[in-house]
């Protein structure tokens, strides 16, 4: 049996959302590992692809969350082995740290519906480029990171310059594009006070996210098959 795409989920309300649908449409098996339930972090040779989701903890909070060290080691190993990686929010911060970049607090939190602007590299990228110059997204983060060595910056926002990057077969997104209405219902009770959700904007996020994630998973799955 082929190895699955494994999702590392850190809290009950931040699941893979539209990423899971994209993996299934690509014809791949998906398996969710719940870090908040003490389930084990897999080895790089046990996964066909790796998805690392968000969470409220910091990427270096190893004392409170010992699994984070194992996750960073797994991410580093996956990049070295060219295993496909999708890293979202906390996952993006973990990937940056795993590749030797500094992770730190941003000037102020960025939360709510918004947009990111593609860089020149982003507009040339086969996954991000077809989205156009801007992409509707959902923001929910207070930490940021330096760009890892050798990474291509794909997207930025006014508040956070490093919103998406690529290293080999690994894509990192500080923003959330995996949320549709049914997923936001799980997230909304945990949002900071004063964050309102415009359903029409959320529908745009879901539509753009579905298209982006379909391209992303299809591209990484195809590259992974070539590697295998």
Coordinates of C-alpha atoms in Angstrom, one line a residue:
X1 CA 0.0 0.0 0.0
X2 CA 1.3 3.5 -0.9
X3 CA 2.4 5.8 1.9
X4 CA -0.2 8.4 2.9
X5 CA -0.1 12.1 2.9
X6 CA 0.1 12.8 6.6
X7 CA -1.4 15.9 8.3
X8 CA 0.0 17.1 11.6
X9 CA -2.9 18.8 13.5
X10 CA -2.2 20.7 16.7
X11 CA -5.6 21.8 18.0
X12 CA -9.1 20.4 17.4
X13 CA -10.4 23.5 15.5
X14 CA -7.5 23.8 13.0
X15 CA -7.9 20.8 10.7
X16 CA -6.7 20.5 7.1
X17 CA -10.0 21.8 5.6
X18 CA -9.7 22.3 1.9
X19 CA -6.3 20.8 1.9
X20 CA -7.8 17.4 2.6
X21 CA -10.2 17.8 -0.2
X22 CA -7.4 18.7 -2.6
X23 CA -5.3 15.6 -1.5
X24 CA -8.3 13.4 -2.1
X25 CA -9.0 14.9 -5.5
X26 CA -5.4 14.1 -6.4
X27 CA -6.2 10.5 -5.7
X28 CA -4.0 10.3 -2.6
X29 CA -4.6 8.7 0.8
X30 CA -4.7 11.1 3.7
X31 CA -4.0 10.4 7.4
X32 CA -4.4 12.9 10.2
X33 CA -2.1 12.7 13.2
X34 CA -3.3 14.6 16.2
X35 CA -0.4 16.2 18.1
X36 CA -2.8 17.5 20.8
X37 CA -3.7 13.8 21.5
X38 CA -0.2 12.6 21.8
X39 CA -0.2 10.7 18.5
X40 CA 3.3 10.0 17.1
X41 CA 5.2 12.2 14.6
X42 CA 6.0 10.0 11.6
X43 CA 9.3 9.5 9.9
X44 CA 10.0 11.1 6.6
X45 CA 10.2 7.6 4.9
X46 CA 6.7 6.9 6.1
X47 CA 5.0 9.7 4.2
X48 CA 4.3 10.5 0.6
X49 CA 3.6 14.1 1.5
X50 CA 3.5 16.1 4.8
X51 CA 1.0 18.8 5.8
X52 CA 1.7 20.8 9.0
X53 CA -1.2 22.9 10.3
X54 CA -1.5 25.9 12.5
X55 CA -2.0 26.3 16.3
X56 CA -1.7 28.9 19.0
X57 CA 1.7 27.7 20.3
X58 CA 5.0 29.2 19.2
X59 CA 7.2 27.3 16.9
X60 CA 9.9 27.0 19.5
X61 CA 7.7 26.2 22.6
X62 CA 9.4 22.9 23.0
X63 CA 9.2 22.8 26.8
X64 CA 5.4 22.9 26.7
X65 CA 5.0 21.0 23.4
X66 CA 7.9 18.5 23.1
X67 CA 6.5 17.2 19.7
X68 CA 7.5 20.5 18.1
X69 CA 11.2 19.5 18.0
X70 CA 10.3 16.2 16.3
X71 CA 8.1 18.2 13.8
X72 CA 11.0 20.5 12.9
X73 CA 13.3 17.5 12.5
X74 CA 10.7 15.8 10.3
X75 CA 10.3 19.0 8.2
X76 CA 14.1 19.3 7.7
X77 CA 14.3 15.6 6.7
X78 CA 11.4 15.9 4.3
X79 CA 13.1 18.9 2.6
X80 CA 16.4 17.1 2.4
X81 CA 14.6 14.0 0.9
X82 CA 12.4 16.2 -1.4
X83 CA 9.3 14.8 0.1
X84 CA 6.3 17.2 -0.7
X85 CA 5.5 19.6 2.2
X86 CA 2.6 22.0 2.8
X87 CA 3.1 24.1 5.9
X88 CA 0.4 26.5 7.1
X89 CA 0.7 29.3 9.8
X90 CA 2.5 27.6 12.7
X91 CA 3.6 25.0 10.1
X92 CA 5.2 27.7 8.1
X93 CA 7.0 29.0 11.2
X94 CA 8.2 25.5 12.0
X95 CA 9.5 25.0 8.5
X96 CA 11.3 28.3 8.6
X97 CA 12.9 27.3 11.9
X98 CA 13.7 23.8 10.7
X99 CA 15.7 25.4 7.8
X100 CA 17.7 27.7 10.0
X101 CA 15.7 30.9 9.9
X102 CA 14.8 33.0 12.9
X103 CA 11.2 33.0 14.2
X104 CA 10.0 35.9 16.3
X105 CA 7.0 38.1 17.3
X106 CA 5.6 40.4 14.7
X107 CA 5.1 44.1 15.3
X108 CA 1.4 43.4 16.0
X109 CA -1.0 40.5 15.4
X110 CA -2.6 40.2 12.0
X111 CA -6.1 38.6 12.2
X112 CA -9.2 38.6 10.0
X113 CA -10.0 38.4 6.3
X114 CA -7.6 40.2 4.0
X115 CA -5.3 39.7 1.0
X116 CA -1.7 38.9 0.2
X117 CA 0.2 40.3 -2.8
X118 CA 2.3 38.0 -4.9
X119 CA 5.9 38.9 -5.4
X120 CA 7.6 38.7 -8.8
X121 CA 8.7 35.1 -7.9
X122 CA 5.1 34.3 -6.8
X123 CA 3.7 35.5 -10.2
X124 CA 6.2 33.2 -11.9
X125 CA 5.4 30.2 -9.6
X126 CA 3.3 27.4 -11.2
X127 CA 1.1 27.2 -8.1
X128 CA 0.7 30.8 -7.1
X129 CA 1.1 32.5 -10.4
X130 CA -2.3 31.7 -11.9
X131 CA -4.0 33.4 -8.9
X132 CA -3.2 36.8 -10.2
X133 CA -1.5 39.7 -8.4
X134 CA -3.4 39.3 -5.1
X135 CA -5.0 36.5 -3.3
X136 CA -7.9 36.7 -0.7
X137 CA -6.9 34.9 2.5
X138 CA -7.7 34.7 6.2
X139 CA -5.0 35.9 8.6
X140 CA -4.5 34.7 12.2
X141 CA -0.9 35.0 13.5
X142 CA 1.3 37.1 15.7
X143 CA 4.7 35.5 14.9
X144 CA 6.7 35.8 11.8
X145 CA 10.1 34.6 10.5
X146 CA 13.1 35.5 8.4
X147 CA 13.2 33.9 5.0
X148 CA 15.2 30.6 5.1
X149 CA 18.4 30.3 3.1
X150 CA 17.6 29.4 -0.5
X151 CA 13.9 30.1 -0.2
X152 CA 11.8 32.0 -2.8
X153 CA 9.4 34.6 -1.3
X154 CA 6.1 34.2 -3.0
X155 CA 3.7 36.5 -1.2
X156 CA 3.6 39.4 1.2
X157 CA 1.1 41.6 3.1
X158 CA 1.4 45.2 4.4
X159 CA 1.9 43.9 7.9
X160 CA 3.9 40.8 7.3
X161 CA 6.4 40.7 4.5
X162 CA 6.9 36.9 4.6
X163 CA 3.5 35.4 3.8
X164 CA 4.5 32.5 1.6
X165 CA 7.7 30.9 0.4
X166 CA 9.0 27.8 -1.4
X167 CA 12.1 25.7 -0.9
X168 CA 12.3 22.8 -3.3
X169 CA 9.2 20.6 -2.9
X170 CA 8.1 22.5 0.3
X171 CA 5.5 25.3 0.3
X172 CA 4.9 27.5 3.3
X173 CA 1.9 29.8 3.8
X174 CA 1.7 32.1 6.9
X175 CA -2.0 32.8 5.9
X176 CA -4.9 30.5 5.8
X177 CA -6.4 29.6 2.5
X178 CA -7.9 26.2 3.6
X179 CA -11.0 27.6 5.2
X180 CA -14.5 27.4 3.8
X181 CA -17.7 28.2 5.7
X182 CA -18.0 24.9 7.4
X183 CA -14.4 25.1 8.6
X184 CA -14.7 28.7 9.8
X185 CA -17.6 27.6 12.0
X186 CA -15.0 25.6 14.0
X187 CA -12.4 28.4 14.1
X188 CA -14.7 31.4 14.8
X189 CA -15.3 30.8 18.5
X190 CA -11.6 30.9 19.1
X191 CA -10.8 34.2 17.3
X192 CA -9.7 37.3 19.1
X193 CA -12.5 39.7 20.1
X194 CA -13.7 42.1 17.4
X195 CA -12.9 39.9 14.4
X196 CA -15.9 39.9 12.1
X197 CA -16.3 37.4 9.3
X198 CA -17.8 38.8 6.0
X199 CA -19.3 35.7 4.4
X200 CA -18.9 37.1 0.9
X201 CA -15.2 37.6 1.5
X202 CA -14.9 34.2 3.1
X203 CA -16.5 32.7 0.0
X204 CA -13.8 34.4 -2.1
X205 CA -11.2 32.9 0.2
X206 CA -12.7 29.4 -0.2
X207 CA -12.9 29.7 -4.0
X208 CA -9.3 31.1 -4.4
X209 CA -8.1 28.6 -1.8
X210 CA -9.6 25.6 -3.5
X211 CA -8.0 26.6 -6.8
X212 CA -4.6 27.3 -5.2
X213 CA -4.6 24.1 -3.1
X214 CA -5.7 22.0 -6.1
X215 CA -2.7 23.3 -8.1
X216 CA -0.4 22.9 -5.1
X217 CA -1.3 19.3 -4.2
X218 CA -1.4 18.2 -7.9
X219 CA 2.1 19.8 -8.5
X220 CA 3.7 18.3 -5.4
X221 CA 2.0 14.9 -5.9
X222 CA 3.3 14.8 -9.5
X223 CA 6.8 15.8 -8.4
X224 CA 6.7 13.3 -5.6
X225 CA 5.8 10.5 -8.0
X226 CA 8.8 11.5 -10.2
X227 CA 11.0 11.4 -7.1
X228 CA 9.7 8.0 -6.1

